[in-house]
Short mmCIF file of C-alpha atoms and ligand atoms in Angstrom, two decimals:
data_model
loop_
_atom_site.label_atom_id
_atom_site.label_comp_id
_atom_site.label_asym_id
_atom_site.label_seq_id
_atom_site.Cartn_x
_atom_site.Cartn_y
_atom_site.Cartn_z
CA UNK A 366 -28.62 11.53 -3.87
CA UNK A 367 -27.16 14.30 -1.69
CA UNK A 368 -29.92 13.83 0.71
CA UNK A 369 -29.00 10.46 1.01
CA UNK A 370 -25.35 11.25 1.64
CA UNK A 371 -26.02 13.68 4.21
CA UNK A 372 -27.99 11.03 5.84
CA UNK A 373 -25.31 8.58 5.29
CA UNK A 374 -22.91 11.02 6.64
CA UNK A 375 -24.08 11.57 9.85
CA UNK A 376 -24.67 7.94 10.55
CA UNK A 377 -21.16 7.14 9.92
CA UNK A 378 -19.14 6.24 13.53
CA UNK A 379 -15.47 7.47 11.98
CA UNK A 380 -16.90 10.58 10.26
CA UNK A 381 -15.07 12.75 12.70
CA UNK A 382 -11.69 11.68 11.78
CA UNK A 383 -12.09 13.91 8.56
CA UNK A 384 -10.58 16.32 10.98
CA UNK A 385 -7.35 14.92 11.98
CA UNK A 386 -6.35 15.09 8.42
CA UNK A 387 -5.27 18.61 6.34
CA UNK A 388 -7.50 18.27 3.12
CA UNK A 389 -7.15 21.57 1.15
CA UNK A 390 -10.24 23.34 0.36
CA UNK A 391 -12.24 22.96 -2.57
CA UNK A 392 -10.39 19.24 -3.55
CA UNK A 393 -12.37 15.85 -3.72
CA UNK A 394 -9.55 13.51 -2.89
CA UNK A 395 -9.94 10.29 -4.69
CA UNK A 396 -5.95 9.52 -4.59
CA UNK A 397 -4.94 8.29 -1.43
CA UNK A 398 -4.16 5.04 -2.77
CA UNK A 399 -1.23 6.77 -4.33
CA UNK A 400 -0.63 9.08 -2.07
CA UNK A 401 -2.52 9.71 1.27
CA UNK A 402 -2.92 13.32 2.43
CA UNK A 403 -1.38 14.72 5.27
CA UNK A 404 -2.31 13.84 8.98
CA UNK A 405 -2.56 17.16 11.13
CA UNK A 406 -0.78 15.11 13.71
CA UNK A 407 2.20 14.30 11.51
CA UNK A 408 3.00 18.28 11.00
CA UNK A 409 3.42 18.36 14.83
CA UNK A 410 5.20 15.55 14.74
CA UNK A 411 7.85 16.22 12.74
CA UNK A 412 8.18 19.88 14.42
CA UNK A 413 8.66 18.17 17.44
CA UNK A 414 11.21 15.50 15.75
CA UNK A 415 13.22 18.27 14.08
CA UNK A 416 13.19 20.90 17.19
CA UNK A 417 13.75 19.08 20.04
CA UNK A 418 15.39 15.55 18.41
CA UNK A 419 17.24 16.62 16.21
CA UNK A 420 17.73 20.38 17.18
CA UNK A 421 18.34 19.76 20.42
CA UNK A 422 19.57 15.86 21.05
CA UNK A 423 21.78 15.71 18.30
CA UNK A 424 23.14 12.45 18.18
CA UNK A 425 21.77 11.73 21.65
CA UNK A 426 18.32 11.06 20.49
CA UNK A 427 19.89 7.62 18.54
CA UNK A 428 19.07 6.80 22.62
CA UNK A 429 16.23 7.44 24.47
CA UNK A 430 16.61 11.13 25.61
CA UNK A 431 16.36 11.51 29.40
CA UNK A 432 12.35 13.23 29.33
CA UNK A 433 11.57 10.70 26.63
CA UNK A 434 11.35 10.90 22.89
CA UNK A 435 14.69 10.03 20.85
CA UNK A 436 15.06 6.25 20.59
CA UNK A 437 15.89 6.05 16.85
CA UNK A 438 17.69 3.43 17.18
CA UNK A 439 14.34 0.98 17.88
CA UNK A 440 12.16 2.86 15.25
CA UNK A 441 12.02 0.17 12.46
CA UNK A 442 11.20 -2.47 14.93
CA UNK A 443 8.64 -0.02 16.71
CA UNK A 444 6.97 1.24 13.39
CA UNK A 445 6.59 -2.36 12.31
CA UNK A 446 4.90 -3.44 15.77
CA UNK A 447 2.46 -1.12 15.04
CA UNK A 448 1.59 -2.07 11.50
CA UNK A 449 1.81 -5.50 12.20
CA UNK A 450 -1.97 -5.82 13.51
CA UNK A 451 -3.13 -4.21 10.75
CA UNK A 452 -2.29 -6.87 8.35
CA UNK A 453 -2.72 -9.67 10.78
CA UNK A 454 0.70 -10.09 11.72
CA UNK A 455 2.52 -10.10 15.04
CA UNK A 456 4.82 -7.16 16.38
CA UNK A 457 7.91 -8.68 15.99
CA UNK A 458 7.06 -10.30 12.50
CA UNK A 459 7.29 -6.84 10.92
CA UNK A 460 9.54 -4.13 10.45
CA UNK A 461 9.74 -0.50 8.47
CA UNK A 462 12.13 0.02 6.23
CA UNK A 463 13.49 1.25 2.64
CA UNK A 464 11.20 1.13 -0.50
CA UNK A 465 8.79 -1.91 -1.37
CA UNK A 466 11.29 -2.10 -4.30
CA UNK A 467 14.39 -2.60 -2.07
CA UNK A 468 12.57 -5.03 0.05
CA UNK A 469 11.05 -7.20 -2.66
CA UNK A 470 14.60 -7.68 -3.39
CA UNK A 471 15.62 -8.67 -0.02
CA UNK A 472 12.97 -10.68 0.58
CA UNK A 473 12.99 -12.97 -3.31
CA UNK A 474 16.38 -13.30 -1.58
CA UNK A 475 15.28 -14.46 1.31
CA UNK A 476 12.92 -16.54 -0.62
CA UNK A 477 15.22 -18.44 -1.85
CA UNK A 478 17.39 -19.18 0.67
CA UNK A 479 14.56 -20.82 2.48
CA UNK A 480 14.08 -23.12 -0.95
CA UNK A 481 17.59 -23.81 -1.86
CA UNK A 482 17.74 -25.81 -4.97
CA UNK A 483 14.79 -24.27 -6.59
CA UNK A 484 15.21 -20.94 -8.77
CA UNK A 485 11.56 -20.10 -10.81
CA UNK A 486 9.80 -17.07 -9.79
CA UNK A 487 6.03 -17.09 -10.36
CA UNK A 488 3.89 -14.28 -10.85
CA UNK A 489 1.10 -12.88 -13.14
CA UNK A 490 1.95 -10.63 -16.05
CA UNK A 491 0.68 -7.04 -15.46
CA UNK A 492 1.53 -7.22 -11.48
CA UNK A 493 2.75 -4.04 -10.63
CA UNK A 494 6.15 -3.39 -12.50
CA UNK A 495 8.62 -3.12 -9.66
CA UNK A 496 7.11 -6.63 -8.40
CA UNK A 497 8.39 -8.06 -11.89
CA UNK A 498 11.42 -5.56 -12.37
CA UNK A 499 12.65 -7.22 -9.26
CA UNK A 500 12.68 -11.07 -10.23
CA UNK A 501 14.32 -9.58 -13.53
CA UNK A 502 17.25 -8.17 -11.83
CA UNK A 503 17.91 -11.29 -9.83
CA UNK A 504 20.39 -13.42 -12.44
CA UNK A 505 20.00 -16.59 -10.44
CA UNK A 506 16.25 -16.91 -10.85
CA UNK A 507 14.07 -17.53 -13.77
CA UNK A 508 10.77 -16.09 -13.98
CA UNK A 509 7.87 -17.59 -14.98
CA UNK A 510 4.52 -15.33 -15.30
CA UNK A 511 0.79 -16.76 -15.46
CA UNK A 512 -2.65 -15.90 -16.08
CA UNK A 513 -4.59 -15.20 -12.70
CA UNK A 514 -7.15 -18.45 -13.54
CA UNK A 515 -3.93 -20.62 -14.57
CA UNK A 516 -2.11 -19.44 -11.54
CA UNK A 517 -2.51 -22.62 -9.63
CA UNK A 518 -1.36 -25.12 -12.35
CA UNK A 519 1.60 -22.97 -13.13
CA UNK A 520 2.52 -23.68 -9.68
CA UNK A 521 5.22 -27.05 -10.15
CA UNK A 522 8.13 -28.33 -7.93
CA UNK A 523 10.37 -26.17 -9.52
CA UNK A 524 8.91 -22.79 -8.17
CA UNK A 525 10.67 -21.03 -4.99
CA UNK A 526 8.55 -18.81 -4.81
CA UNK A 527 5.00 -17.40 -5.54
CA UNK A 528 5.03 -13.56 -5.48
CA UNK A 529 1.78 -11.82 -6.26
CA UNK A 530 0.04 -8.26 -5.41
CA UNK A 531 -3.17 -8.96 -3.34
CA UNK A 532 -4.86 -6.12 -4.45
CA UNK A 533 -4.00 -4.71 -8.02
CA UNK A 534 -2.95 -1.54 -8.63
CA UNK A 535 -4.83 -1.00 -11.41
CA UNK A 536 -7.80 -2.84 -11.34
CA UNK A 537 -8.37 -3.23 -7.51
CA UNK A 538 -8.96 -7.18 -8.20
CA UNK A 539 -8.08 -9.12 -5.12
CA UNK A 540 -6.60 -12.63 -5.05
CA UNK A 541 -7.90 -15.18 -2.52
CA UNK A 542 -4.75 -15.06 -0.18
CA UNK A 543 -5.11 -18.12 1.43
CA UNK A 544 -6.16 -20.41 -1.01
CA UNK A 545 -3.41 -19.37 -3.49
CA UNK A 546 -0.94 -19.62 -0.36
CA UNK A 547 -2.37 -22.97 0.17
CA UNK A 548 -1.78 -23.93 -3.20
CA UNK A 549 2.16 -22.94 -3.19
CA UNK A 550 2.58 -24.78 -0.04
CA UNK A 551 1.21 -27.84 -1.66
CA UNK A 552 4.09 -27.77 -3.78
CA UNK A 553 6.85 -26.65 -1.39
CA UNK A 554 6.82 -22.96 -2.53
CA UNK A 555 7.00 -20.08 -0.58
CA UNK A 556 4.68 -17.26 -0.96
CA UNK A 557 5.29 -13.12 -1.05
CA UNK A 558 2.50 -10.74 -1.05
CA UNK A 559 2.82 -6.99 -1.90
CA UNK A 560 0.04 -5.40 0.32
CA UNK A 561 0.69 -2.04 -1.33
CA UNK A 562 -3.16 -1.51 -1.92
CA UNK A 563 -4.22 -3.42 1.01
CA UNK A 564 -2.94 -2.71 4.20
CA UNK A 565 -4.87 0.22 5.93
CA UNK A 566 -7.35 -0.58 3.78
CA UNK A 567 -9.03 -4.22 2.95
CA UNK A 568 -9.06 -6.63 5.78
CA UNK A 569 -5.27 -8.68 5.35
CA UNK A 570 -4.62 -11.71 7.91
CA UNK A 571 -0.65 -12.80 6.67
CA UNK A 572 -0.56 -15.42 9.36
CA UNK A 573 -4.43 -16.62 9.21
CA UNK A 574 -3.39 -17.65 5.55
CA UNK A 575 -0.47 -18.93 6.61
CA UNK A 576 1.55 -16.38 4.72
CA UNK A 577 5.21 -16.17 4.63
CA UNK A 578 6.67 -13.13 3.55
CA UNK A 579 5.31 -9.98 2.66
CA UNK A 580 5.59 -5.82 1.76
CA UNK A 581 3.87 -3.19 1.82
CA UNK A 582 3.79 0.59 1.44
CA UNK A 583 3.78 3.61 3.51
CA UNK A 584 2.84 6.18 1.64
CA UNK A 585 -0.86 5.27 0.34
CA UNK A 586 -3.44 3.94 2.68
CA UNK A 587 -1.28 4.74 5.61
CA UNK A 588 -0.69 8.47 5.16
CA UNK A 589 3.14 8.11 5.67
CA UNK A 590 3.92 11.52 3.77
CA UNK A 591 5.54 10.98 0.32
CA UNK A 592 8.31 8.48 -0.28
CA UNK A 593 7.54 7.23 3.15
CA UNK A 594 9.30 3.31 4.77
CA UNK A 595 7.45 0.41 3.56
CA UNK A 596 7.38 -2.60 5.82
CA UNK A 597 8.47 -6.53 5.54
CA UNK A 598 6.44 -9.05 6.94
CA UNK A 599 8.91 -12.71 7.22
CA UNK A 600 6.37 -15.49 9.45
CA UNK A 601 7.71 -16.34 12.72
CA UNK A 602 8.70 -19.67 11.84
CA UNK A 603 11.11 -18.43 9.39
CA UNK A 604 13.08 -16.52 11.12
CA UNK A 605 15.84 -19.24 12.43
CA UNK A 606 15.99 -19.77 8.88
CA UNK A 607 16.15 -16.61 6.53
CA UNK A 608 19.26 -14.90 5.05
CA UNK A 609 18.85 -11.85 2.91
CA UNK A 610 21.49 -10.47 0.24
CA UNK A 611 21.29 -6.67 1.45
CA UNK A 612 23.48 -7.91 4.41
CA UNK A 613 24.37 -4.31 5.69
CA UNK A 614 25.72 -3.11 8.89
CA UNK A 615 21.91 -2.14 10.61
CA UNK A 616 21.15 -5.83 10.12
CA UNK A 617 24.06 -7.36 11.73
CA UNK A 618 23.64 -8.84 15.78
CA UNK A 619 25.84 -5.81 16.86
CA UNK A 620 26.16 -3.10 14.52
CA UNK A 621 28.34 -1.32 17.55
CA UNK A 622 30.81 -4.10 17.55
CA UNK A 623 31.98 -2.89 14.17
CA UNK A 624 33.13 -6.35 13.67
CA UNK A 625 34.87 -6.86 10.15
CA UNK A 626 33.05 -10.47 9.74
CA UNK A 627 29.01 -10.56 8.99
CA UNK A 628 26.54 -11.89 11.94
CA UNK A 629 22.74 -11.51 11.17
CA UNK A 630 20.42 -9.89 13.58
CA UNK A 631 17.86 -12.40 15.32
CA UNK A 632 14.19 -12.38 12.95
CA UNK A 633 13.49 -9.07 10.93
CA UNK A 634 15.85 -6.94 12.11
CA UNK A 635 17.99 -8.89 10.14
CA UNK A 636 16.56 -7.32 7.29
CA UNK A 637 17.80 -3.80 8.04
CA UNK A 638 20.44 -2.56 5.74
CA UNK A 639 21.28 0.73 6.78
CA UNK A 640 20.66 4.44 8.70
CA UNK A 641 17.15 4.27 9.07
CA UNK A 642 15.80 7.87 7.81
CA UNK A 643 13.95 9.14 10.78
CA UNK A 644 12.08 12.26 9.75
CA UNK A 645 10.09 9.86 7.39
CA UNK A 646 9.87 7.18 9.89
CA UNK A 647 8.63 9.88 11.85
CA UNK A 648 6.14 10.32 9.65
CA UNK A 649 4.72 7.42 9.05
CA UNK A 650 4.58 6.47 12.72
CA UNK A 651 2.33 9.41 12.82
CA UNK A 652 -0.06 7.90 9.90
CA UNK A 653 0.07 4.37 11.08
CA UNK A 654 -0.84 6.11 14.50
CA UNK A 655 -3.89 7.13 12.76
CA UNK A 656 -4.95 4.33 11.41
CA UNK A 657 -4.67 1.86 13.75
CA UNK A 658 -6.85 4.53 16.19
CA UNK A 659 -9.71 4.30 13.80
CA UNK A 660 -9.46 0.48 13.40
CA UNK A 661 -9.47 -1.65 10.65
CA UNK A 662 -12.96 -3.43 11.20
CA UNK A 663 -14.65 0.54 10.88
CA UNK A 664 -12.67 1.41 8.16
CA UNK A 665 -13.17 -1.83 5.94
CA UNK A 666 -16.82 -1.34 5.89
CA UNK A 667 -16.77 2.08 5.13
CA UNK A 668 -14.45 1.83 2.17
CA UNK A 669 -17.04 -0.80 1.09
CA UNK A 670 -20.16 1.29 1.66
CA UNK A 671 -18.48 4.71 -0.06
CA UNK A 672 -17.31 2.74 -2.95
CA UNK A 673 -20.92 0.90 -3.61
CA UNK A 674 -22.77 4.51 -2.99
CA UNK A 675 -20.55 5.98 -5.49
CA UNK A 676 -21.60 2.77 -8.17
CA UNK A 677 -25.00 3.76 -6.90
CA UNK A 678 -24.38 7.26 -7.90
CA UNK A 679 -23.21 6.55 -11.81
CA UNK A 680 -25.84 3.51 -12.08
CA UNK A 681 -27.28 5.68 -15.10
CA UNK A 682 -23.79 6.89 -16.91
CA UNK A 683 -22.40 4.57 -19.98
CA UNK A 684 -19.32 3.69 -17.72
CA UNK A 685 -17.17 0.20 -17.92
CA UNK A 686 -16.59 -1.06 -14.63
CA UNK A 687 -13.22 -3.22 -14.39
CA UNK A 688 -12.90 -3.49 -10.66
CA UNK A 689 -15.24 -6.76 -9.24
CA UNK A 690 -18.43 -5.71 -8.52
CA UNK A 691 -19.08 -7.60 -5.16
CA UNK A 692 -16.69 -5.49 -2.88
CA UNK A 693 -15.49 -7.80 -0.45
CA UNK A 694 -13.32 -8.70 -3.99
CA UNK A 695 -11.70 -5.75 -4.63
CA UNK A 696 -9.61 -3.28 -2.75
CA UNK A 697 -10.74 0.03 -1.77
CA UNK A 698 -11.06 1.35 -5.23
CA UNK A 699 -12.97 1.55 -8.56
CA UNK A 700 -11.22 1.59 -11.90
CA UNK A 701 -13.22 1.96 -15.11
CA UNK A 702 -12.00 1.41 -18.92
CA UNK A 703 -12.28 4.61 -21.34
CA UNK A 704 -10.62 5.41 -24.33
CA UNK A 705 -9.76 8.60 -23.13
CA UNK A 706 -9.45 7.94 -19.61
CA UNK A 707 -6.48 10.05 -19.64
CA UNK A 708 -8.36 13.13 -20.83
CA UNK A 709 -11.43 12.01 -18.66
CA UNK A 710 -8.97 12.42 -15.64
CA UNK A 711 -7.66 15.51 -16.18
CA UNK A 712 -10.95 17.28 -16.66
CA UNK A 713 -12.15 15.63 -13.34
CA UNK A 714 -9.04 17.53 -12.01
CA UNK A 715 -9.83 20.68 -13.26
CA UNK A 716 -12.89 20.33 -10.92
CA UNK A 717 -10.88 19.38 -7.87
CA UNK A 718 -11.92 15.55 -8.27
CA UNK A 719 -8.74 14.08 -7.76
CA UNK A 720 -8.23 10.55 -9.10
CA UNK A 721 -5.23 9.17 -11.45
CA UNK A 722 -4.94 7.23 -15.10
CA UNK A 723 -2.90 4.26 -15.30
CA UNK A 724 -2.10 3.29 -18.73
CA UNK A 725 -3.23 2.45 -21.29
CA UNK A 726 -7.24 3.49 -20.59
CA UNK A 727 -7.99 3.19 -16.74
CA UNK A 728 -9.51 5.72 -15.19
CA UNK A 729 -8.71 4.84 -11.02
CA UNK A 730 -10.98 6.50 -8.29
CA UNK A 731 -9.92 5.77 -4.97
CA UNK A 732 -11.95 5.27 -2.26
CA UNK A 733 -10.03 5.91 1.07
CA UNK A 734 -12.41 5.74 3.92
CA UNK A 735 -10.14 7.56 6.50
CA UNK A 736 -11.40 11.07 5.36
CA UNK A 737 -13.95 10.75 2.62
CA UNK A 738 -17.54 11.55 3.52
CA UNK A 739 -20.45 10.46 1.43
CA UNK A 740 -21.16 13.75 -0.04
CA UNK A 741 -17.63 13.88 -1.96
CA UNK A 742 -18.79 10.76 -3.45
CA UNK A 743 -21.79 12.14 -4.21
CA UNK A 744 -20.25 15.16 -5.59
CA UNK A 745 -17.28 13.02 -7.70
CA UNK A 746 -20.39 11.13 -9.47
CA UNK A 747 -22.42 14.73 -10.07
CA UNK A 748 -18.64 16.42 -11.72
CA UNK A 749 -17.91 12.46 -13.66
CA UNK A 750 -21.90 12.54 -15.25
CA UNK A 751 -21.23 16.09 -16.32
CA UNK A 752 -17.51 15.98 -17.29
CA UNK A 753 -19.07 12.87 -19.78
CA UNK A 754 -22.41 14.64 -20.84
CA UNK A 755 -20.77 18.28 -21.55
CA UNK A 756 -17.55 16.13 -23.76
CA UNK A 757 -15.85 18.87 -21.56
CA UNK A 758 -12.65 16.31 -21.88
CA UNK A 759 -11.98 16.70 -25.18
CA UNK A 760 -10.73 20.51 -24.46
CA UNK A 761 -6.87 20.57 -25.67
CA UNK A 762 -5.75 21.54 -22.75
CA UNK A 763 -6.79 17.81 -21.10
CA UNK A 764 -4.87 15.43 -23.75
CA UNK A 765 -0.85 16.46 -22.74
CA UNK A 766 0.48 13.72 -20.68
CA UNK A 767 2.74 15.19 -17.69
CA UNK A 768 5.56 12.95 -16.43
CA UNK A 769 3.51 11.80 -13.85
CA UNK A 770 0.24 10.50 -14.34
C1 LIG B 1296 2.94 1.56 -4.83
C2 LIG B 1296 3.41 0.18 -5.07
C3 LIG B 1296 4.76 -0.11 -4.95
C4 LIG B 1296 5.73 0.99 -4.64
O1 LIG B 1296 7.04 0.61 -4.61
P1 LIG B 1296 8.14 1.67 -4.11
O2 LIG B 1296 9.37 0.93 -4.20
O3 LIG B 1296 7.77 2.07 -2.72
O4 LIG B 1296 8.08 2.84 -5.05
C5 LIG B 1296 5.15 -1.44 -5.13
N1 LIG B 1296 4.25 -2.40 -5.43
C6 LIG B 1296 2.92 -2.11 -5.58
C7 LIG B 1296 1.96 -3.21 -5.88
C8 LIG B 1296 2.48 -0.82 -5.41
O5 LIG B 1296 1.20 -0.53 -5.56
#
């Protein structure tokens, strides 16, 4: 098997771009779907953000500064533009801001003030929690959760608006975007997909399915440093349309009017609420940067080809495989079901294979093909066999839960 990584290695076109990224020695990194490491580029970045932007421009650098750089102001929109291709959107359909939480909740509001007169929410029980935390919290809707199979005949004339997770968090399963977007449009719902475990790293095309809002996050597949801007996709045609509740003084036609009386900006900028925090939008420029230099097509097929060499890898070990086998149906990403998946985990840390454990008995390895070469996964399948042949999990020290798992 390592022979055949090797050789796998040095036929792969985007191998090189290991390089741009500051992996610390001795670590197999099997997390960047949670959090993606740290682009050599983005340390500069920020240097040059804090010393000369800030240090220097002070509140100047809101503007463009006179030898370029600065230009806050325009760094939501700008961010966004360059996202947008990577999730088949265009530039001005897609802006960086706040948490996926916060804009899940501006854009169910948004949701429904494109569907007036409607007020069900419909999603599938175990989306990711925020996703469902965030129809909770809004009093006027009612939500209404279904089965992935009965997702289609939940969908009735009294549902605003369909709001799934294209890729799931925990078991990388992948819903047919278009088709289910076809199917809420048949009944006059809108649809919002969290790309949290797509974009950056499955191919996404919002506006090929006919999508009409969306999220996503900065911080995994992206490499936008931790906590990083997500980003809001709201289709073209909607934005005549759209109002959002977060109506703050960012989103408003002239924030520099200081006018006491509310005026949306024109499309997404209307769904700016406040400061934008520039040292992380910094950041993630930086990752998104990356990214979009190695190109989606490349990266796709790699995550595909590391993630089937690794299957290849444990074809022999007693493992339960809950991601979908055929990969062009799951995300970037294999989960598998153990009983002490938790345990299993840690001891895989111990060795410097970094994955995670999402409860109750997932085991997640992440497959992110920015930086990963073949001979990691080789590697991460040589330390899983022997972490489950030696029972070198059941050590004490592996079965205390830390706050964050
Ligand atoms: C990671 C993730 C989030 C993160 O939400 P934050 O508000 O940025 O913490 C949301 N939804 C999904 C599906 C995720 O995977």
């Amino acid at each position: 098997m390592m022979q055949r990584a090797r050789d796998l290695d040095a036929a792969d076109p985007i191998a090189h771009f290991r390089d741009r990224f500051d992996l610390p020695e001795g670590v197999i990194y099997l997390d960047g779907n949670s959090l993606g490491p740290l682009p050599k580029a983005s340390r500069e970045r920020l240097h040059q953000v804090i010393d000369a932007e800030w240090g220097e421009g002070l509140i100047r650098s809101w503007n463009e500064l006179p030898g370029g750089g600065g230009d806050w102001i325009a760094m939501p929109q700008r961010v966004g533009a360059k996202i947008a291709p990577l999730v088949g959107a265009k530039p001005h359909e897609v802006i960086a801001c706040d948490s996926v939480s916060v804009n899940l909740a501006k854009l169910i509001g948004a949701a429904l003030s494109l569907n007036p007169g409607r007020n069900v929410v419909l999603s599938e029980p175990g989306n990711f929690p925020t996703d469902l935390y965030m129809i909770q919290g809004q009093s006027q809707v009612e939500q209404r959760l279904a089965e992935r199979d009965q997702m289609i005949d939940a969908l009735d004339e009294d549902v605003a608006l369909l709001l799934l997770t294209h890729v799931h968090y925990k078991t990388g399963e992948m819903f047919d975007m278009e088709r289910l977007t076809r199917a809420a449009h048949d009944v006059g719902a809108i649809v919002l997909w969290d790309l949290s475990h797509s974009g950056g790293a499955v191919p996404v095309d919002v506006n090929g399915a006919n999508a009409d809002l969306a999220v996503g996050c900065g911080y995994k597949y992206l490499n936008g440093g931790p906590g990083a801007p997500a980003y809001a996709f709201v289709a073209e045609r909607h934005h005549g349309d759209f109002s959002q509740p977060l109506t703050g003084w960012f989103g408003h036609a002239q924030p520099f009017a200081f006018s006491d009386e509310y005026e949306p900006a024109e499309g997404v900028k209307r769904l700016l609420a406040g400061t934008p925090p520039v040292l992380a939008m910094a950041a993630l420029e930086s990752g998104v940067e990356l990214i979009a230099e190695i190109g989606m097509e490349a990266l796709v097929a790699k995550s595909r080809a590391l993630s089937e060499f690794f299957r290849e890898c444990v074809a022999d070990l007693d493992l339960d495989l809950v991601s979908p086998r055929d990969p062009a149906q799951r995300g970037s990403q294999l989960s598998f079901r153990h009983a002490n998946a938790y345990a299993l985990s840690q001891a895989l840390i111990a060795r410097g294979v970094i994955g995670d454990f999402r409860d109750p008995d997932i085991l997640r390895l992440g497959f992110a093909p920015a930086y990963l070469r073949f001979v990691d996964i080789a590697e991460a399948a040589r330390h899983l066999a022997q972490v489950l042949e030696t029972g070198e999990w059941q050590r004490d020290e592996f079965a205390t839960r830390a706050a964050v798992t």
